[in-house]
Tab-separated table of C-alpha atoms in Angstrom:
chain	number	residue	atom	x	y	z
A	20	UNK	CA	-0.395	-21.490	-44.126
A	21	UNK	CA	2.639	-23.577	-42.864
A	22	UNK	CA	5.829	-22.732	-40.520
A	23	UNK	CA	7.757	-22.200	-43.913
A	24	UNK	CA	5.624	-19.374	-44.882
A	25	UNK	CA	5.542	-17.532	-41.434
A	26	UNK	CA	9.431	-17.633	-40.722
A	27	UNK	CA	10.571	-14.160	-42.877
A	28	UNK	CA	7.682	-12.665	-41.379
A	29	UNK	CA	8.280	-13.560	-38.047
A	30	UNK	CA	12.166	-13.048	-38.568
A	31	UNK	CA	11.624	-9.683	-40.032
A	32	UNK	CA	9.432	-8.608	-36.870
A	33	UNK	CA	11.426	-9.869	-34.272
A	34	UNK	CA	14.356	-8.777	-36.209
A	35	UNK	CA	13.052	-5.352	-35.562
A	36	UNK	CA	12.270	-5.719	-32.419
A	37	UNK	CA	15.835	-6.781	-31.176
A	38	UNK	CA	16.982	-3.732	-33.348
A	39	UNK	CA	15.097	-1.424	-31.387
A	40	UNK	CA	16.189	-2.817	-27.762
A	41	UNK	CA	19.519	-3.128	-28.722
A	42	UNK	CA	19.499	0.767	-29.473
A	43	UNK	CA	18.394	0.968	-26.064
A	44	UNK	CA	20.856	-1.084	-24.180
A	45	UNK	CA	24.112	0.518	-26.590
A	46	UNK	CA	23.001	3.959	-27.216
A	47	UNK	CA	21.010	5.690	-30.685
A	48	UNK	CA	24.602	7.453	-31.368
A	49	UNK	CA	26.527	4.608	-31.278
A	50	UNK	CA	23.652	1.823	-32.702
A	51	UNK	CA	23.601	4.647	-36.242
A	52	UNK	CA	26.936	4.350	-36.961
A	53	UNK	CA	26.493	0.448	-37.290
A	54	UNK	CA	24.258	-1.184	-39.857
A	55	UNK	CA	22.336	-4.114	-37.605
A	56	UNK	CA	20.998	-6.751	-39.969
A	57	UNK	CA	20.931	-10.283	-39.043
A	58	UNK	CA	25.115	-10.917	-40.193
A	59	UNK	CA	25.660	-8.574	-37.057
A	60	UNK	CA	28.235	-10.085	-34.633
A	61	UNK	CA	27.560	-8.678	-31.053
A	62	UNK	CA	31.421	-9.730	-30.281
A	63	UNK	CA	33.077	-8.453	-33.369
A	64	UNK	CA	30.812	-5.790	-35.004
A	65	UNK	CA	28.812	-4.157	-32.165
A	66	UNK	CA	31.882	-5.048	-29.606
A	67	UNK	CA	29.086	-5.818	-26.887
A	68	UNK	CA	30.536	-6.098	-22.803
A	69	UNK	CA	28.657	-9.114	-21.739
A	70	UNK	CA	26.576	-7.025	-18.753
A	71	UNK	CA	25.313	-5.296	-22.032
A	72	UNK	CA	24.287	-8.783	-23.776
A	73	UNK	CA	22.738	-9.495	-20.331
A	74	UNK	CA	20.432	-6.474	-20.269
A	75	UNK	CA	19.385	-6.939	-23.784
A	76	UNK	CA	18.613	-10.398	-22.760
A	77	UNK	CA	16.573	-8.892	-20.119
A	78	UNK	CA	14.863	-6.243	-22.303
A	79	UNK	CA	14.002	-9.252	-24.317
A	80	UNK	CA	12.370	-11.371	-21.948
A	81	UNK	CA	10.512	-8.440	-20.410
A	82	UNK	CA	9.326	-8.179	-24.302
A	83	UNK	CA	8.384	-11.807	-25.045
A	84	UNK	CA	7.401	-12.843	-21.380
A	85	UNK	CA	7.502	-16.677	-20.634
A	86	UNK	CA	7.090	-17.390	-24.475
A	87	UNK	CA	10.777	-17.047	-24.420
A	88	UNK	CA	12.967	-19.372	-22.642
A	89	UNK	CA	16.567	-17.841	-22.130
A	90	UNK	CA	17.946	-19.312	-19.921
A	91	UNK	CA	17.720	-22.392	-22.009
A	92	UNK	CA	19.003	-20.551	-24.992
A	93	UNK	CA	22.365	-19.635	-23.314
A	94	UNK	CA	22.826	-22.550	-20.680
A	95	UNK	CA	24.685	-24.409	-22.870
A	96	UNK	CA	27.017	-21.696	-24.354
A	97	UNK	CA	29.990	-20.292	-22.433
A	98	UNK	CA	30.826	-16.588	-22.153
A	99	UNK	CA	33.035	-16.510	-25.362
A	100	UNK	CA	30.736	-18.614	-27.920
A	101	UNK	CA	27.649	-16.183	-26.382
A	102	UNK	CA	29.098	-12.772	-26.852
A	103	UNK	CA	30.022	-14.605	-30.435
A	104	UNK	CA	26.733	-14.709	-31.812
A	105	UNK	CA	25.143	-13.048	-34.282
A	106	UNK	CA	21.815	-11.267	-34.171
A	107	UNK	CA	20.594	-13.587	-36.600
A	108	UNK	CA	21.087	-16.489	-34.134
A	109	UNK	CA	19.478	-14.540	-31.719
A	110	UNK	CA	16.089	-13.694	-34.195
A	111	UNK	CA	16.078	-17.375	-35.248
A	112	UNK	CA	15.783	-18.787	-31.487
A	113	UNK	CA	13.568	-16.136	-30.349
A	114	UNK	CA	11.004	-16.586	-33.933
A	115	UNK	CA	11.096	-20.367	-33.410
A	116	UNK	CA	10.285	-20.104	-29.769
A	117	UNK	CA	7.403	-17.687	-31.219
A	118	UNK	CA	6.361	-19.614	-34.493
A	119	UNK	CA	5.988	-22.506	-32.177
A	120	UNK	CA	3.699	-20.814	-29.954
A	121	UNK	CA	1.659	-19.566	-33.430
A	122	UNK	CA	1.825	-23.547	-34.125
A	123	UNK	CA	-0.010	-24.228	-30.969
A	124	UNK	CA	-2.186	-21.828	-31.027
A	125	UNK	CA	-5.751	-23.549	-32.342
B	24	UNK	CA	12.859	-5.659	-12.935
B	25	UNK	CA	16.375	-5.268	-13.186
B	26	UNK	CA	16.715	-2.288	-10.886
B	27	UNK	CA	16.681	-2.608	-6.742
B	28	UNK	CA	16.964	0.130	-4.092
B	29	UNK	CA	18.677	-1.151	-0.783
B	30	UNK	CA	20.977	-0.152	1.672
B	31	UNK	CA	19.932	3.542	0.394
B	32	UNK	CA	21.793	2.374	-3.494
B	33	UNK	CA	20.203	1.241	-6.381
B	34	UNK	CA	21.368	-2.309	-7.137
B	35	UNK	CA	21.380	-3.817	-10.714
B	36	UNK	CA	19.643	-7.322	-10.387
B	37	UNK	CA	18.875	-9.957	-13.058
B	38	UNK	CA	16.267	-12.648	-11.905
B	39	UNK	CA	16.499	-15.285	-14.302
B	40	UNK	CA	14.354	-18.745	-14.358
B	41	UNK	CA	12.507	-20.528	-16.736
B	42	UNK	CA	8.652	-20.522	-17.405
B	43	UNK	CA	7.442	-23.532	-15.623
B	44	UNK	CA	9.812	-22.548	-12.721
B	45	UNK	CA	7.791	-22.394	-9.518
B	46	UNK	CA	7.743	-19.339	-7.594
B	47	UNK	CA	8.696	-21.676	-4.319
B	48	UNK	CA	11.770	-22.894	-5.933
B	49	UNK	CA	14.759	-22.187	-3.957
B	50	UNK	CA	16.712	-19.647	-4.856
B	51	UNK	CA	20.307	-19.341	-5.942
B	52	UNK	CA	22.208	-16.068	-5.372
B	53	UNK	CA	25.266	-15.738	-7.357
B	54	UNK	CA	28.156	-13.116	-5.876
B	55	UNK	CA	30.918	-12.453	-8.700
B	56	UNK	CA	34.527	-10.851	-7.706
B	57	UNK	CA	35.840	-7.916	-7.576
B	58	UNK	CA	37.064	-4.538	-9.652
B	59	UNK	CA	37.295	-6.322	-13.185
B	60	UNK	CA	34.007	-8.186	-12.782
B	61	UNK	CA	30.315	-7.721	-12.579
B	62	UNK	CA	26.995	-10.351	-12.347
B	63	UNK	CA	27.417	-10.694	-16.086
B	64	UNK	CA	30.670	-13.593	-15.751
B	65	UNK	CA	28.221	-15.976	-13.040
B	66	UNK	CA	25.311	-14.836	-15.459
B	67	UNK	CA	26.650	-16.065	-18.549
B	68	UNK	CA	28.378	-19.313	-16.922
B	69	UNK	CA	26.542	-20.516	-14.467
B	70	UNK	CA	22.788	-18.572	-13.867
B	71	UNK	CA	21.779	-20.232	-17.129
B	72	UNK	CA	22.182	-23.309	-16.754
B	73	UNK	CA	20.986	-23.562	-13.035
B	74	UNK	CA	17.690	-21.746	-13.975
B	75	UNK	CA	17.188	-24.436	-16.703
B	76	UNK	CA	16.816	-26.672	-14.003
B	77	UNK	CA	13.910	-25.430	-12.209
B	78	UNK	CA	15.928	-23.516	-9.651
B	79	UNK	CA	15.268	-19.634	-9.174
B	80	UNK	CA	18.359	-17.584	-9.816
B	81	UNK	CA	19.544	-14.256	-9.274
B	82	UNK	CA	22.727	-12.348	-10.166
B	83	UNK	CA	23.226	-8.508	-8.720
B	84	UNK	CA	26.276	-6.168	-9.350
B	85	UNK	CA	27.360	-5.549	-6.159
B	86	UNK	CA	27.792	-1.706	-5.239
B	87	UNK	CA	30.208	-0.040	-7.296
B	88	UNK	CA	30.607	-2.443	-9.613
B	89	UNK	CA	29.126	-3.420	-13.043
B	90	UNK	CA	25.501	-0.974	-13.574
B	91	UNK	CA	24.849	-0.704	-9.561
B	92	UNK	CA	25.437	2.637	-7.803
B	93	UNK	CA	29.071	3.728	-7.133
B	94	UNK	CA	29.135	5.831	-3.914
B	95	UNK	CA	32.548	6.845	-2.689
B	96	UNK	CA	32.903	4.755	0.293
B	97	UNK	CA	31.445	1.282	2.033
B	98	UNK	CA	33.626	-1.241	-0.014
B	99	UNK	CA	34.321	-3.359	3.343
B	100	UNK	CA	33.467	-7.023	3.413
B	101	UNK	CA	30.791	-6.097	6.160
B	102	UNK	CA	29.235	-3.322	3.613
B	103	UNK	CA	28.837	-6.325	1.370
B	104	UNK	CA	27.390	-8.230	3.624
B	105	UNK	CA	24.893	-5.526	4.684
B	106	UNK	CA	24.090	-4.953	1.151
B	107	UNK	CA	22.836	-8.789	0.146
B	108	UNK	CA	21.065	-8.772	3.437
B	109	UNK	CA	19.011	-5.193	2.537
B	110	UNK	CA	18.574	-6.683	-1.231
B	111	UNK	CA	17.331	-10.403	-0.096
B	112	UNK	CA	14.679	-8.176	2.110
B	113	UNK	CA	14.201	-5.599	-0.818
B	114	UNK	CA	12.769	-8.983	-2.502
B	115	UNK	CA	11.060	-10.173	-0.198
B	116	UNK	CA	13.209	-13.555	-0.123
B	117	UNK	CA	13.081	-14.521	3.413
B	118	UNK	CA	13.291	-18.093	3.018
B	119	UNK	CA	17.116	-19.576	2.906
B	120	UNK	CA	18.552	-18.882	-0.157
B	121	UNK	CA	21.916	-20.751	-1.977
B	122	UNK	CA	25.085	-19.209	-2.267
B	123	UNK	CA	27.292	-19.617	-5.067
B	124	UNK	CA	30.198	-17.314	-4.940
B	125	UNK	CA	33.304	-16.629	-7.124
B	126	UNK	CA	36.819	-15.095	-5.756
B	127	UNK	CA	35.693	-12.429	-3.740
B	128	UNK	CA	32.291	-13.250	-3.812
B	129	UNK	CA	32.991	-16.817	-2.357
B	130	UNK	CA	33.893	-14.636	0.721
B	131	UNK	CA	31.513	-12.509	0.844
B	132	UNK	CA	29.045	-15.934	0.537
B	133	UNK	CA	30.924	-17.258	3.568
B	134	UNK	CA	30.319	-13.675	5.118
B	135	UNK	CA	27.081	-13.427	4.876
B	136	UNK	CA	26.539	-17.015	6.199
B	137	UNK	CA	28.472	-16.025	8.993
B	138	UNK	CA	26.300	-12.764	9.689
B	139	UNK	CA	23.396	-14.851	9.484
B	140	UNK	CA	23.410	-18.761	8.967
B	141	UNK	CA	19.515	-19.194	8.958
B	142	UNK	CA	19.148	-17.615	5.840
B	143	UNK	CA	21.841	-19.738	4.290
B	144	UNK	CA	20.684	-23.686	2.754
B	145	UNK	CA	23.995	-24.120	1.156
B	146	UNK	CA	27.009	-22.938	-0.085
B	147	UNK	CA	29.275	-23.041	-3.498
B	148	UNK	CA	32.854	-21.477	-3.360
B	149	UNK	CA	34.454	-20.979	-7.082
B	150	UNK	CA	38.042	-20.073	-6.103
B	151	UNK	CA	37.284	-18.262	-2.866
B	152	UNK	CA	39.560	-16.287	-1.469
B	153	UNK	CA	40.504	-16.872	2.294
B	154	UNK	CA	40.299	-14.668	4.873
B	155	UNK	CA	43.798	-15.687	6.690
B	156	UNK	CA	45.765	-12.604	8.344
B	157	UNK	CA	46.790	-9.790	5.423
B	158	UNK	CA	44.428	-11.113	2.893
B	159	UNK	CA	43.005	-7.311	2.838
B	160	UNK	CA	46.247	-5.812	2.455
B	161	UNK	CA	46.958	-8.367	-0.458
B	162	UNK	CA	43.880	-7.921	-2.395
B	163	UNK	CA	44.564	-4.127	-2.299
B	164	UNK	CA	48.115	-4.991	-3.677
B	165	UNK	CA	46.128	-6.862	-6.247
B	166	UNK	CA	43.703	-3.721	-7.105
B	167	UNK	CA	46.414	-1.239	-7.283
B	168	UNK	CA	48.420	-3.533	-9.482
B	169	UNK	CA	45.754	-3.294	-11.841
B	170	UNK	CA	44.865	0.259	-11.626
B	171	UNK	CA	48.174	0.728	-13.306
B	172	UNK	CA	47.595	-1.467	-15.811
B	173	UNK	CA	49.294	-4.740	-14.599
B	174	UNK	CA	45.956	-6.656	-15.868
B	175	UNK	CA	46.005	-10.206	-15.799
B	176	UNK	CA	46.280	-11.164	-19.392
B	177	UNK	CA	42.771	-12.781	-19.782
B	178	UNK	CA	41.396	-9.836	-20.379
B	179	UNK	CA	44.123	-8.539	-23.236
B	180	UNK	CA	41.719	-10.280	-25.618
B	181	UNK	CA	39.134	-7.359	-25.513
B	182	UNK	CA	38.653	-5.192	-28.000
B	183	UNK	CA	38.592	-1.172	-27.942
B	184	UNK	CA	35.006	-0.638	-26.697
B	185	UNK	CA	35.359	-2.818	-23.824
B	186	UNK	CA	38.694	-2.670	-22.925
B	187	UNK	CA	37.932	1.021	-22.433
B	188	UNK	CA	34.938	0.183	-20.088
B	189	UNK	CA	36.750	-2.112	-18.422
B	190	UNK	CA	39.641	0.128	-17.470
B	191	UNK	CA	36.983	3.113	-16.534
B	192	UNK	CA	35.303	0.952	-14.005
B	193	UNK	CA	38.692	0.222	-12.715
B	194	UNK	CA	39.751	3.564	-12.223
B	195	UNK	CA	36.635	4.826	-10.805
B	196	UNK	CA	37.090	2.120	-8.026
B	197	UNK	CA	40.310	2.466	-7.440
B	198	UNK	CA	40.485	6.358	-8.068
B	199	UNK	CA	37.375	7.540	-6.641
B	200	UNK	CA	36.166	5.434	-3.735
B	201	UNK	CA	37.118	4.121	-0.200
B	202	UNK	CA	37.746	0.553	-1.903
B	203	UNK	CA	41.337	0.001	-1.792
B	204	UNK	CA	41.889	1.753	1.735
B	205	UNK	CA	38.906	-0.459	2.773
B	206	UNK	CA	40.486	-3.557	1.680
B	207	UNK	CA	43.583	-3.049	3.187
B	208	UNK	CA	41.940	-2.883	6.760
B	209	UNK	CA	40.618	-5.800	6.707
B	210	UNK	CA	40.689	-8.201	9.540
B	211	UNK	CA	40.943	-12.510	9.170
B	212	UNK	CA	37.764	-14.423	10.177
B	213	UNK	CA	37.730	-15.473	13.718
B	214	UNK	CA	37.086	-18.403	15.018
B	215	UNK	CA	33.893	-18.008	16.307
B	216	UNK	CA	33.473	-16.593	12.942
B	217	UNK	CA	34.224	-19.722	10.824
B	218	UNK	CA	32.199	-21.688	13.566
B	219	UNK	CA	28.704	-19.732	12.548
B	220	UNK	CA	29.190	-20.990	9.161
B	221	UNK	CA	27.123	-24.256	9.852
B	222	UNK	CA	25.751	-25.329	6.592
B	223	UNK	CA	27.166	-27.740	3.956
B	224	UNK	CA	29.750	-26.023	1.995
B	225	UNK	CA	31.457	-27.214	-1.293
B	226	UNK	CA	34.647	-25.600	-2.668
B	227	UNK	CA	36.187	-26.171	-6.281
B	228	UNK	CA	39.579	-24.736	-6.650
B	229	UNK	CA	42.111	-25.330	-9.748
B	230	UNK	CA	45.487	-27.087	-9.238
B	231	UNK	CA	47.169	-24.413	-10.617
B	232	UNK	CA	45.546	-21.907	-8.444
B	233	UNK	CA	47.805	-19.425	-5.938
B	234	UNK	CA	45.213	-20.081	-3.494
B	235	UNK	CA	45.069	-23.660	-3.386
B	236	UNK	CA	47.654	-23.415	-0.498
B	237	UNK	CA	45.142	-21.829	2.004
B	238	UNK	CA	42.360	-23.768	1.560
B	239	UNK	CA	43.927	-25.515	4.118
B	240	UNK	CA	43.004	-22.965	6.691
B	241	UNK	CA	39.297	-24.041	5.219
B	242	UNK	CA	39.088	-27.315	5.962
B	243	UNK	CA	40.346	-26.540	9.348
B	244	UNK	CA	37.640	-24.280	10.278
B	245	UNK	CA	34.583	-25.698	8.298
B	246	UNK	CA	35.191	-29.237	8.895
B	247	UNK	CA	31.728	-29.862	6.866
B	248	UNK	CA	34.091	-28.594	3.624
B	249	UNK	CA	33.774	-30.664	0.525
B	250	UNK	CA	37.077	-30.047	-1.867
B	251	UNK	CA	36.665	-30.661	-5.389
B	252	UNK	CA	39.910	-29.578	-7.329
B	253	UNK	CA	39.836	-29.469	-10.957
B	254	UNK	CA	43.170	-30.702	-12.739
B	255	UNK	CA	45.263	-28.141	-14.610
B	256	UNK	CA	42.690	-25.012	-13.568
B	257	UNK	CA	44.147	-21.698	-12.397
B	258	UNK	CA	42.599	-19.003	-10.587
B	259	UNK	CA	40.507	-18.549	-13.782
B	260	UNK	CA	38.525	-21.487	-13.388
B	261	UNK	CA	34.892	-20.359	-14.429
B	262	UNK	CA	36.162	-18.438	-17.724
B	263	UNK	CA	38.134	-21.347	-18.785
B	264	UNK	CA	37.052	-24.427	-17.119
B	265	UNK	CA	32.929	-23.208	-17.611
B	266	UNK	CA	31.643	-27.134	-18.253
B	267	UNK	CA	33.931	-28.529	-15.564
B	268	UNK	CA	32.082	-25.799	-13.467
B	269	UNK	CA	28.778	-26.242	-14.419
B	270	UNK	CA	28.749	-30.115	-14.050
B	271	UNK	CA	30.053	-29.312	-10.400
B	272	UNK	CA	27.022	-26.642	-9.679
B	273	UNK	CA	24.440	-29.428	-11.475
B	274	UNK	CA	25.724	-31.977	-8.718
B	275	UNK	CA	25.134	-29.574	-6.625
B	276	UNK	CA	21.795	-28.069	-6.718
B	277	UNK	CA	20.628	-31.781	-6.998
């Protein structure tokens, strides 16, 4: 089975994941009235504060642990092009980062 | 663990570092400004890219501000300075940290160095504001200017949801705690207050800015001061000059 087969899976899961802890960080009432799929701006749909992209981050990297690097996933964005994402940028690092870790895995 | 009692509040904290950063890594404590800002500005700009490089990092809203507590008074400059010293020991980081510190913040880094200078390596201001005679009185012009709405216009690009926020956390400050009347008592640093500030110190400041004109009183007092001033940069220096910025800090935590 190669990378190319895992990917939707691993999309879909952690798609679902970020779904849920999202809810969490902007509330159930507020995270039903929007439809989260991966076209999902944080900025322009979800109109995220950045302390709120910050605690997902957190919630995230409680979630994944040190198979996640962050810190490196941000450090080259400023606040603007950050709170500009998409969720599906977000899944895409964060199932690479885990497909990778599948890759290495004997 | 994102949440942190000290000083009797709960503090919101983010830790951030990479994997293969060691636990003995120094650590990097960034202070943000006042009233329209919390830890997630220094987060997004400049905690990122210093924990990429091995360094431990830590951003905390200080008390009132951003997803800490809010209790109705203890907004002086010694009330922050109590706070970072109850949340360093909350930690259990006893070793000297680094302070990087923006407006405000770069005073309260200065501040706290001050207070106590062993626990201090090093020192990054971001356009820090100085404490000359009346700089209390002027921030609290400042913070009632924008508790009627005279916001500086870099934040007119938000949109409903956090504009709203924004302007709560502004009027719960201003409207419902000791910070304004606390500001506007403060005192100017001493002497012998500049003097305990021993360790190296670097300060970036924008050409443009409206405190470039103080720094002056700086150098005179901290004549370890390095002064790196970026071309063309106002007051807003780490929302609009954020590479200039973080090529400074990477110099720095070399």
């Amino acid at each position: 089975m190669s990378y190319a087969d895992l990917a939707p899976a691993v999309e879909q899961q952690v798609l679902a994941t970020v779904t849920e802890l999202l809810t969490a960080v902007i509330g159930q009432e507020y995270a039903q009235s929007i439809d989260i799929t991966m076209d999902t701006s944080f900025n322009e749909d979800l109109e995220l504060e950045s302390i709120e992209f910050v605690a997902l981050s957190a919630k995230l990297r409680e979630h994944y642990g040190s198979r996640v690097n962050f810190a490196a996933f941000l450090a080259d964005k400023d606040v603007a092009e950050t709170v500009g994402l998409t969720v599906g940028h977000l899944v895409r690092y964060l199932a690479d980062c885990l497909a990778g870790e599948r890759g290495a895995a004997p | 663990m994102t949440e942190v009692r000290a000083n009797n509040l709960t503090f919101h904290v983010q830790p951030l570092s990479t994997p293969q950063t060691s636990p003995d890594a120094p650590l990097v404590v960034f202070l943000h400004g006042l009233v329209v800002d919390n830890l997630s500005g220094l987060y997004l700009t400049l905690a990122t890219p210093a924990a990429t490089t091995g360094t431990r990092t830590l951003c905390y809203d200080l008390r009132g501000h951003g997803r800490s507590e809010r209790p109705p008074t203890g907004y002086t400059l010694d009330d922050s300075v109590t706070d970072l010293h109850a949340l360093l020991d909350a930690l259990g980081e006893h070793r000297p940290v680094r302070l990087v510190g923006n407006s405000y913040g770069g005073l309260l880094a200065l501040a706290f160095a001050a207070h106590c200078p062993d626990r201090v390596e090093r020192i990054m201001l971001i356009e820090s504001l100085v404490p000359t005679p009346g700089w209390g009185e002027r921030m609290a012009d400042t913070l009632t200017d924008a508790a009627v709405g005279a916001f500086d216009h870099n934040f007119t690009h938000m949109s409903g949801r956090k504009w709203d926020r924004t302007v709560n956390q502004v009027e719960q400050l201003i409207g419902h705690t000791t910070l304004v009347a606390d500001m506007g008592e403060q005192e100017p640093f001493s002497p012998e207050r500049y003097a305990m500030v021993s360790m190296p110190v670097l300060a970036v400041y924008g050409s443009e800015s409206e405190l470039l004109p103080e720094v002056s009183v700086l150098q005179k007092y901290l004549p370890q001061l390095e002064l790196e001033i970026l071309p063309e940069q106002s007051h807003m220096l780490l929302t609009r000059a954020t590479g200039l910025v973080r090529e400074v800090l990477a110099r720095w935590l070399r």
